[in-house]
Amino acid sequence: MAVSINVAVKTYQQYEVHKVEKLLETIAGGQLDQSIDLTVNKKLQGIVNSINLLISNTNQHIEEQKRSEKSKDELITNVSHDIRTPLTSIIGYLGLIESNNYQDIEQILKYTHVAYKKSLEMQNLVNSLFEYANVQHATSKLNLTHFDMVQMLEQLSADFELEANKRNIKIIVDSKPKKIMMNGDTEKLGRTFNNLITNAFKYGAGATELYLSATKKKNEVVVTVANNGRPIPKESLPNLFERFYRVEDSRSKKTGGTGLGLAIAKSMIEMHGGTITATSDKKLTSFTIHFPLISEE
Ligand code: ATP
Ligand code: MG
């Protein structure tokens, strides 16, 4: 009797192994849309669970890769478009000169001026792209130093004083406490704040004040760049940090931006373990950054 139960158990176990084997064969053949949905004996169950975990991790990895491919394709399409437009105009104007299709030196100067302007536009785009690619692929490592955030904001205020005067904007630096020491890459953070301040000047039409504020909290430093100019439409707020996103007339080049500044800013702040968010209403457009404070800071 005992012998026949043993034989039955053994046969059943062989049957389970066989079923698992069959399923593994189909999975190995590339059908990763299934898991091994079997309850089997304890010994085998451990292996089945590991295989299921492996399948779900592989699937997740494949999804991530697909997303990244798609976003790369979009990037290439956008970049090709943005490079082709000024390039067409450069070739057009230089072509007129090349084929002696001009009236006088005045006209040559006019054509070269447009070609030069368009070249600068292209250079701006390529530089931003290069910077974006660098922060994305973490080829650019953080060069951390211990620095005073309040001093950094005061320095930025001094750097932009002339520009602010020209636009009748008052820069107000506010901090609590008066010295906030933290670790960070001052060059990268400087570029990030530069973009936020330039944006406030360029797009915050009608602004009379620009606020740079820093507050030290228990576990973080909160920095805000805000202006009281024309608000950002509510529906645009969620897209601001997407690369190439611009509120004005989609690809308008009047204001000369590439729409990469805030995407770069976000990446740089995330490299510091921080976050950046935007809010905007009739009174104030604010970009708020939270930097985590590590205990020794
Ligand atoms: P780049 O910074 O690459 O030269 P950009 O300034 O157009 O180009 P972002 O800095 O990413 O790109 O800004 C995206 C868009 O967000 C801007 O085109 C503008 O429409 C809007 N924006 C950003 N900051 C402000 C602000 N302070 N007030 C109003 N609109 C803003
Ligand atoms: Mg910008």
GROMACS .gro file of C-alpha atoms and ligand atoms in nm:
model
  329
    1MET     CA    1   0.000   0.000   0.000
    2ALA     CA    2   0.276   0.243   0.111
    3VAL     CA    3   0.470   0.151  -0.200
    4SER     CA    4   0.183   0.233  -0.430
    5ILE     CA    5   0.128   0.574  -0.261
    6ASN     CA    6   0.496   0.647  -0.312
    7VAL     CA    7   0.469   0.553  -0.675
    8ALA     CA    8   0.161   0.775  -0.713
    9VAL     CA    9   0.335   1.072  -0.547
   10LYS     CA   10   0.643   1.022  -0.764
   11THR     CA   11   0.431   0.999  -1.078
   12TYR     CA   12   0.244   1.311  -0.982
   13GLN     CA   13   0.567   1.498  -0.915
   14GLN     CA   14   0.703   1.390  -1.253
   15TYR     CA   15   0.380   1.516  -1.407
   16GLU     CA   16   0.428   1.855  -1.233
   17VAL     CA   17   0.790   1.879  -1.346
   18HIS     CA   18   0.682   1.794  -1.698
   19LYS     CA   19   0.415   2.067  -1.693
   20VAL     CA   20   0.665   2.325  -1.563
   21GLU     CA   21   0.913   2.214  -1.829
   22LYS     CA   22   0.654   2.261  -2.104
   23LEU     CA   23   0.567   2.610  -1.980
   24LEU     CA   24   0.936   2.698  -1.953
   25GLU     CA   25   0.987   2.593  -2.314
   26THR     CA   26   0.719   2.835  -2.437
   27ILE     CA   27   0.858   3.112  -2.216
   28ALA     CA   28   1.211   3.047  -2.341
   29GLY     CA   29   1.068   3.070  -2.692
   30GLY     CA   30   0.997   3.437  -2.620
   31GLN     CA   31   0.642   3.426  -2.486
   32LEU     CA   32   0.699   3.645  -2.187
   33ASP     CA   33   0.337   3.745  -2.152
   34GLN     CA   34   0.266   3.454  -1.920
   35SER     CA   35   0.380   3.332  -1.584
   36ILE     CA   36   0.378   2.978  -1.449
   37ASP     CA   37   0.035   2.964  -1.292
   38LEU     CA   38   0.075   2.634  -1.108
   39THR     CA   39   0.065   2.534  -0.748
   40VAL     CA   40   0.316   2.254  -0.719
   41ASN     CA   41   0.502   2.072  -0.446
   42LYS     CA   42   0.708   2.283  -0.205
   43LYS     CA   43   1.048   2.203  -0.355
   44LEU     CA   44   0.940   2.292  -0.704
   45GLN     CA   45   0.733   2.594  -0.591
   46GLY     CA   46   1.047   2.787  -0.488
   47ILE     CA   47   1.188   2.748  -0.837
   48VAL     CA   48   0.855   2.835  -1.000
   49ASN     CA   49   0.831   3.153  -0.790
   50SER     CA   50   1.184   3.259  -0.885
   51ILE     CA   51   1.109   3.200  -1.251
   52ASN     CA   52   0.790   3.407  -1.224
   53LEU     CA   53   0.986   3.689  -1.061
   54LEU     CA   54   1.244   3.668  -1.338
   55ILE     CA   55   0.968   3.692  -1.600
   56SER     CA   56   0.808   3.994  -1.437
   57ASN     CA   57   1.146   4.172  -1.398
   58THR     CA   58   1.233   4.100  -1.761
   59ASN     CA   59   0.895   4.234  -1.873
   60GLN     CA   60   0.946   4.550  -1.671
   61HIS     CA   61   1.290   4.595  -1.824
   62ILE     CA   62   1.151   4.550  -2.176
   63GLU     CA   63   0.878   4.809  -2.107
   64GLU     CA   64   1.135   5.060  -1.980
   65GLN     CA   65   1.347   5.002  -2.289
   66LYS     CA   66   1.046   5.055  -2.516
   67ARG     CA   67   0.963   5.380  -2.338
   68SER     CA   68   1.319   5.501  -2.368
   69GLU     CA   69   1.330   5.409  -2.741
   70LYS     CA   70   1.008   5.599  -2.799
   71SER     CA   71   1.135   5.905  -2.618
   72LYS     CA   72   1.462   5.889  -2.817
   73ASP     CA   73   1.265   5.873  -3.143
   74GLU     CA   74   1.065   6.179  -3.038
   75LEU     CA   75   1.383   6.360  -2.947
   76ILE     CA   76   1.537   6.289  -3.287
   77THR     CA   77   1.220   6.408  -3.465
   78ASN     CA   78   1.211   6.731  -3.264
   79VAL     CA   79   1.580   6.800  -3.306
   80SER     CA   80   1.574   6.731  -3.680
   81HIS     CA   81   1.286   6.975  -3.713
   82ASP     CA   82   1.451   7.245  -3.504
   83ILE     CA   83   1.783   7.214  -3.685
   84ARG     CA   84   1.633   7.192  -4.033
   85THR     CA   85   1.435   7.516  -4.003
   86PRO     CA   86   1.729   7.755  -3.942
   87LEU     CA   87   1.953   7.548  -4.170
   88THR     CA   88   1.710   7.586  -4.462
   89SER     CA   89   1.715   7.959  -4.415
   90ILE     CA   90   2.098   7.974  -4.384
   91ILE     CA   91   2.138   7.775  -4.706
   92GLY     CA   92   1.873   7.990  -4.874
   93TYR     CA   93   2.041   8.323  -4.797
   94LEU     CA   94   2.397   8.204  -4.859
   95GLY     CA   95   2.269   8.046  -5.183
   96LEU     CA   96   2.150   8.389  -5.302
   97ILE     CA   97   2.498   8.533  -5.248
   98GLU     CA   98   2.668   8.225  -5.398
   99SER     CA   99   2.464   8.259  -5.718
  100ASN     CA  100   2.525   8.636  -5.737
  101ASN     CA  101   2.160   8.696  -5.675
  102TYR     CA  102   2.190   9.029  -5.495
  103GLN     CA  103   2.174   9.396  -5.585
  104ASP     CA  104   2.440   9.560  -5.375
  105ILE     CA  105   2.667   9.517  -5.078
  106GLU     CA  106   2.382   9.629  -4.851
  107GLN     CA  107   2.184   9.327  -4.956
  108ILE     CA  108   2.479   9.092  -4.904
  109LEU     CA  109   2.515   9.229  -4.552
  110LYS     CA  110   2.146   9.177  -4.488
  111TYR     CA  111   2.160   8.816  -4.609
  112THR     CA  112   2.472   8.734  -4.408
  113HIS     CA  113   2.315   8.894  -4.102
  114VAL     CA  114   2.013   8.663  -4.125
  115ALA     CA  115   2.238   8.362  -4.187
  116TYR     CA  116   2.447   8.459  -3.884
  117LYS     CA  117   2.139   8.497  -3.662
  118LYS     CA  118   2.009   8.158  -3.772
  119SER     CA  119   2.350   7.999  -3.705
  120LEU     CA  120   2.339   8.136  -3.350
  121GLU     CA  121   1.993   7.984  -3.307
  122MET     CA  122   2.131   7.647  -3.416
  123GLN     CA  123   2.429   7.681  -3.186
  124ASN     CA  124   2.198   7.756  -2.895
  125LEU     CA  125   1.993   7.445  -2.969
  126VAL     CA  126   2.297   7.220  -3.008
  127ASN     CA  127   2.449   7.352  -2.684
  128SER     CA  128   2.126   7.292  -2.492
  129LEU     CA  129   2.092   6.945  -2.641
  130PHE     CA  130   2.444   6.859  -2.547
  131GLU     CA  131   2.384   6.971  -2.193
  132TYR     CA  132   2.055   6.780  -2.179
  133ALA     CA  133   2.217   6.460  -2.309
  134ASN     CA  134   2.491   6.498  -2.050
  135VAL     CA  135   2.260   6.529  -1.752
  136GLN     CA  136   2.040   6.248  -1.882
  137HIS     CA  137   2.320   5.998  -1.919
  138ALA     CA  138   2.487   6.097  -1.596
  139THR     CA  139   2.813   6.138  -1.788
  140SER     CA  140   2.834   6.464  -1.604
  141LYS     CA  141   2.899   6.383  -1.242
  142LEU     CA  142   2.825   6.623  -0.962
  143ASN     CA  143   3.117   6.821  -0.841
  144LEU     CA  144   3.002   6.867  -0.483
  145THR     CA  145   3.119   7.145  -0.259
  146HIS     CA  146   2.997   7.286   0.070
  147PHE     CA  147   2.848   7.626  -0.002
  148ASP     CA  148   2.613   7.894   0.127
  149MET     CA  149   2.286   7.899  -0.071
  150VAL     CA  150   2.203   8.252   0.047
  151GLN     CA  151   2.536   8.380  -0.082
  152MET     CA  152   2.466   8.211  -0.415
  153LEU     CA  153   2.128   8.387  -0.445
  154GLU     CA  154   2.287   8.722  -0.354
  155GLN     CA  155   2.553   8.668  -0.620
  156LEU     CA  156   2.284   8.589  -0.879
  157SER     CA  157   2.096   8.902  -0.777
  158ALA     CA  158   2.412   9.108  -0.839
  159ASP     CA  159   2.476   8.933  -1.173
  160PHE     CA  160   2.128   9.018  -1.297
  161GLU     CA  161   2.106   9.369  -1.155
  162LEU     CA  162   2.176   9.548  -1.482
  163GLU     CA  163   1.928   9.337  -1.676
  164ALA     CA  164   1.666   9.390  -1.403
  165ASN     CA  165   1.718   9.768  -1.404
  166LYS     CA  166   1.670   9.773  -1.780
  167ARG     CA  167   1.336   9.601  -1.734
  168ASN     CA  168   1.233   9.802  -1.427
  169ILE     CA  169   1.230   9.489  -1.216
  170LYS     CA  170   1.337   9.485  -0.852
  171ILE     CA  171   1.519   9.174  -0.733
  172ILE     CA  172   1.436   9.083  -0.374
  173VAL     CA  173   1.653   8.828  -0.192
  174ASP     CA  174   1.500   8.684   0.121
  175SER     CA  175   1.636   8.408   0.341
  176LYS     CA  176   1.582   8.237   0.672
  177PRO     CA  177   1.835   8.208   0.835
  178LYS     CA  178   2.090   8.445   0.678
  179LYS     CA  179   2.333   8.165   0.602
  180ILE     CA  180   2.231   7.823   0.470
  181MET     CA  181   2.518   7.580   0.420
  182MET     CA  182   2.453   7.276   0.202
  183ASN     CA  183   2.631   7.043  -0.040
  184GLY     CA  184   2.585   7.082  -0.414
  185ASP     CA  185   2.741   7.140  -0.752
  186THR     CA  186   2.751   7.521  -0.757
  187GLU     CA  187   2.820   7.544  -1.130
  188LYS     CA  188   2.521   7.325  -1.224
  189LEU     CA  189   2.295   7.493  -0.970
  190GLY     CA  190   2.411   7.834  -1.093
  191ARG     CA  191   2.309   7.741  -1.449
  192THR     CA  192   1.976   7.612  -1.322
  193PHE     CA  193   1.899   7.939  -1.139
  194ASN     CA  194   2.023   8.136  -1.438
  195ASN     CA  195   1.760   7.969  -1.653
  196LEU     CA  196   1.485   8.028  -1.396
  197ILE     CA  197   1.574   8.398  -1.365
  198THR     CA  198   1.614   8.445  -1.742
  199ASN     CA  199   1.274   8.279  -1.789
  200ALA     CA  200   1.115   8.515  -1.537
  201PHE     CA  201   1.254   8.813  -1.730
  202LYS     CA  202   1.171   8.673  -2.074
  203TYR     CA  203   0.824   8.536  -2.013
  204GLY     CA  204   0.689   8.706  -1.700
  205ALA     CA  205   0.561   9.002  -1.900
  206GLY     CA  206   0.473   9.304  -1.686
  207ALA     CA  207   0.664   9.181  -1.381
  208THR     CA  208   0.793   9.444  -1.139
  209GLU     CA  209   0.949   9.210  -0.884
  210LEU     CA  210   1.163   8.899  -0.886
  211TYR     CA  211   1.194   8.706  -0.561
  212LEU     CA  212   1.483   8.478  -0.474
  213SER     CA  213   1.418   8.312  -0.143
  214ALA     CA  214   1.578   8.034   0.060
  215THR     CA  215   1.449   7.875   0.377
  216LYS     CA  216   1.617   7.612   0.588
  217LYS     CA  217   1.378   7.354   0.727
  218LYS     CA  218   1.449   7.049   0.942
  219ASN     CA  219   1.551   6.810   0.665
  220GLU     CA  220   1.559   7.033   0.360
  221VAL     CA  221   1.639   7.365   0.200
  222VAL     CA  222   1.355   7.524   0.002
  223VAL     CA  223   1.452   7.772  -0.266
  224THR     CA  224   1.197   7.974  -0.464
  225VAL     CA  225   1.239   8.182  -0.779
  226ALA     CA  226   0.921   8.382  -0.834
  227ASN     CA  227   0.795   8.681  -1.031
  228ASN     CA  228   0.472   8.880  -1.037
  229GLY     CA  229   0.437   8.889  -1.416
  230ARG     CA  230   0.192   8.737  -1.660
  231PRO     CA  231   0.081   8.397  -1.528
  232ILE     CA  232   0.144   8.064  -1.697
  233PRO     CA  233  -0.185   7.912  -1.818
  234LYS     CA  234  -0.308   7.638  -1.582
  235GLU     CA  235  -0.317   7.378  -1.857
  236SER     CA  236   0.051   7.441  -1.938
  237LEU     CA  237   0.181   7.391  -1.584
  238PRO     CA  238   0.201   7.008  -1.597
  239ASN     CA  239   0.407   7.021  -1.920
  240LEU     CA  240   0.662   7.288  -1.831
  241PHE     CA  241   0.942   7.046  -1.745
  242GLU     CA  242   0.904   6.836  -2.060
  243ARG     CA  243   1.183   6.888  -2.307
  244PHE     CA  244   1.099   7.120  -2.597
  245TYR     CA  245   0.778   7.236  -2.430
  246ARG     CA  246   0.713   7.609  -2.470
  247VAL     CA  247   0.393   7.790  -2.381
  248GLU     CA  248   0.417   8.045  -2.659
  249ASP     CA  249   0.305   7.954  -3.001
  250SER     CA  250   0.455   7.609  -2.986
  251ARG     CA  251   0.776   7.656  -3.185
  252SER     CA  252   0.784   8.035  -3.191
  253LYS     CA  253   1.142   8.153  -3.215
  254LYS     CA  254   1.067   8.515  -3.129
  255THR     CA  255   1.187   8.470  -2.773
  256GLY     CA  256   1.471   8.248  -2.888
  257GLY     CA  257   1.426   7.959  -2.642
  258THR     CA  258   1.462   7.590  -2.719
  259GLY     CA  259   1.228   7.463  -2.448
  260LEU     CA  260   1.508   7.259  -2.293
  261GLY     CA  261   1.596   7.489  -2.003
  262LEU     CA  262   1.345   7.357  -1.751
  263ALA     CA  263   1.401   6.993  -1.856
  264ILE     CA  264   1.773   7.045  -1.786
  265ALA     CA  265   1.693   7.224  -1.459
  266LYS     CA  266   1.473   6.935  -1.345
  267SER     CA  267   1.742   6.676  -1.426
  268MET     CA  268   2.009   6.877  -1.246
  269ILE     CA  269   1.795   6.920  -0.935
  270GLU     CA  270   1.705   6.550  -0.937
  271MET     CA  271   2.077   6.469  -0.955
  272HIS     CA  272   2.096   6.656  -0.623
  273GLY     CA  273   1.814   6.438  -0.485
  274GLY     CA  274   1.574   6.734  -0.501
  275THR     CA  275   1.245   6.823  -0.669
  276ILE     CA  276   1.118   7.124  -0.861
  277THR     CA  277   0.755   7.230  -0.904
  278ALA     CA  278   0.582   7.530  -1.059
  279THR     CA  279   0.272   7.722  -0.955
  280SER     CA  280   0.122   8.028  -1.117
  281ASP     CA  281  -0.170   8.261  -1.050
  282LYS     CA  282  -0.256   8.625  -1.115
  283LYS     CA  283  -0.026   8.737  -0.835
  284LEU     CA  284   0.278   8.514  -0.865
  285THR     CA  285   0.456   8.258  -1.083
  286SER     CA  286   0.681   8.047  -0.859
  287PHE     CA  287   0.934   7.774  -0.916
  288THR     CA  288   0.998   7.595  -0.589
  289ILE     CA  289   1.293   7.364  -0.532
  290HIS     CA  290   1.330   7.127  -0.239
  291PHE     CA  291   1.684   7.008  -0.163
  292PRO     CA  292   1.720   6.732   0.096
  293LEU     CA  293   1.963   6.813   0.374
  294ILE     CA  294   2.200   6.537   0.472
  295SER     CA  295   2.262   6.519   0.846
  296GLU     CA  296   2.622   6.647   0.850
  297GLU     CA  297   2.515   6.964   0.662
  298ATP     P1  298   1.567   7.759  -2.314
  298ATP     O1  299   1.560   7.779  -2.166
  298ATP     O2  300   1.607   7.620  -2.350
  298ATP     O3  301   1.644   7.864  -2.384
  298ATP     P2  302   1.287   7.815  -2.299
  298ATP     O4  303   1.315   7.928  -2.206
  298ATP     O5  304   1.178   7.833  -2.398
  298ATP     O6  305   1.419   7.772  -2.374
  298ATP     P3  306   1.227   7.656  -2.066
  298ATP     O7  307   1.323   7.733  -1.983
  298ATP     O8  308   1.223   7.508  -2.050
  298ATP     O9  309   1.249   7.681  -2.221
  298ATP    O10  310   1.081   7.714  -2.040
  298ATP     C1  311   0.971   7.652  -2.101
  298ATP     C2  312   0.857   7.748  -2.120
  298ATP    O11  313   0.795   7.776  -1.994
  298ATP     C3  314   0.894   7.884  -2.174
  298ATP    O12  315   0.902   7.881  -2.316
  298ATP     C4  316   0.780   7.970  -2.124
  298ATP    O13  317   0.670   7.956  -2.213
  298ATP     C5  318   0.739   7.905  -1.993
  298ATP     N1  319   0.794   7.976  -1.875
  298ATP     C6  320   0.903   7.940  -1.805
  298ATP     N2  321   0.924   8.023  -1.701
  298ATP     C7  322   0.824   8.115  -1.703
  298ATP     C8  323   0.790   8.228  -1.622
  298ATP     N3  324   0.864   8.265  -1.516
  298ATP     N4  325   0.677   8.300  -1.655
  298ATP     C9  326   0.603   8.263  -1.761
  298ATP     N5  327   0.630   8.157  -1.842
  298ATP    C10  328   0.740   8.084  -1.814
  299MG      MG  329   1.449   7.899  -2.047
   0.00000   0.00000   0.00000
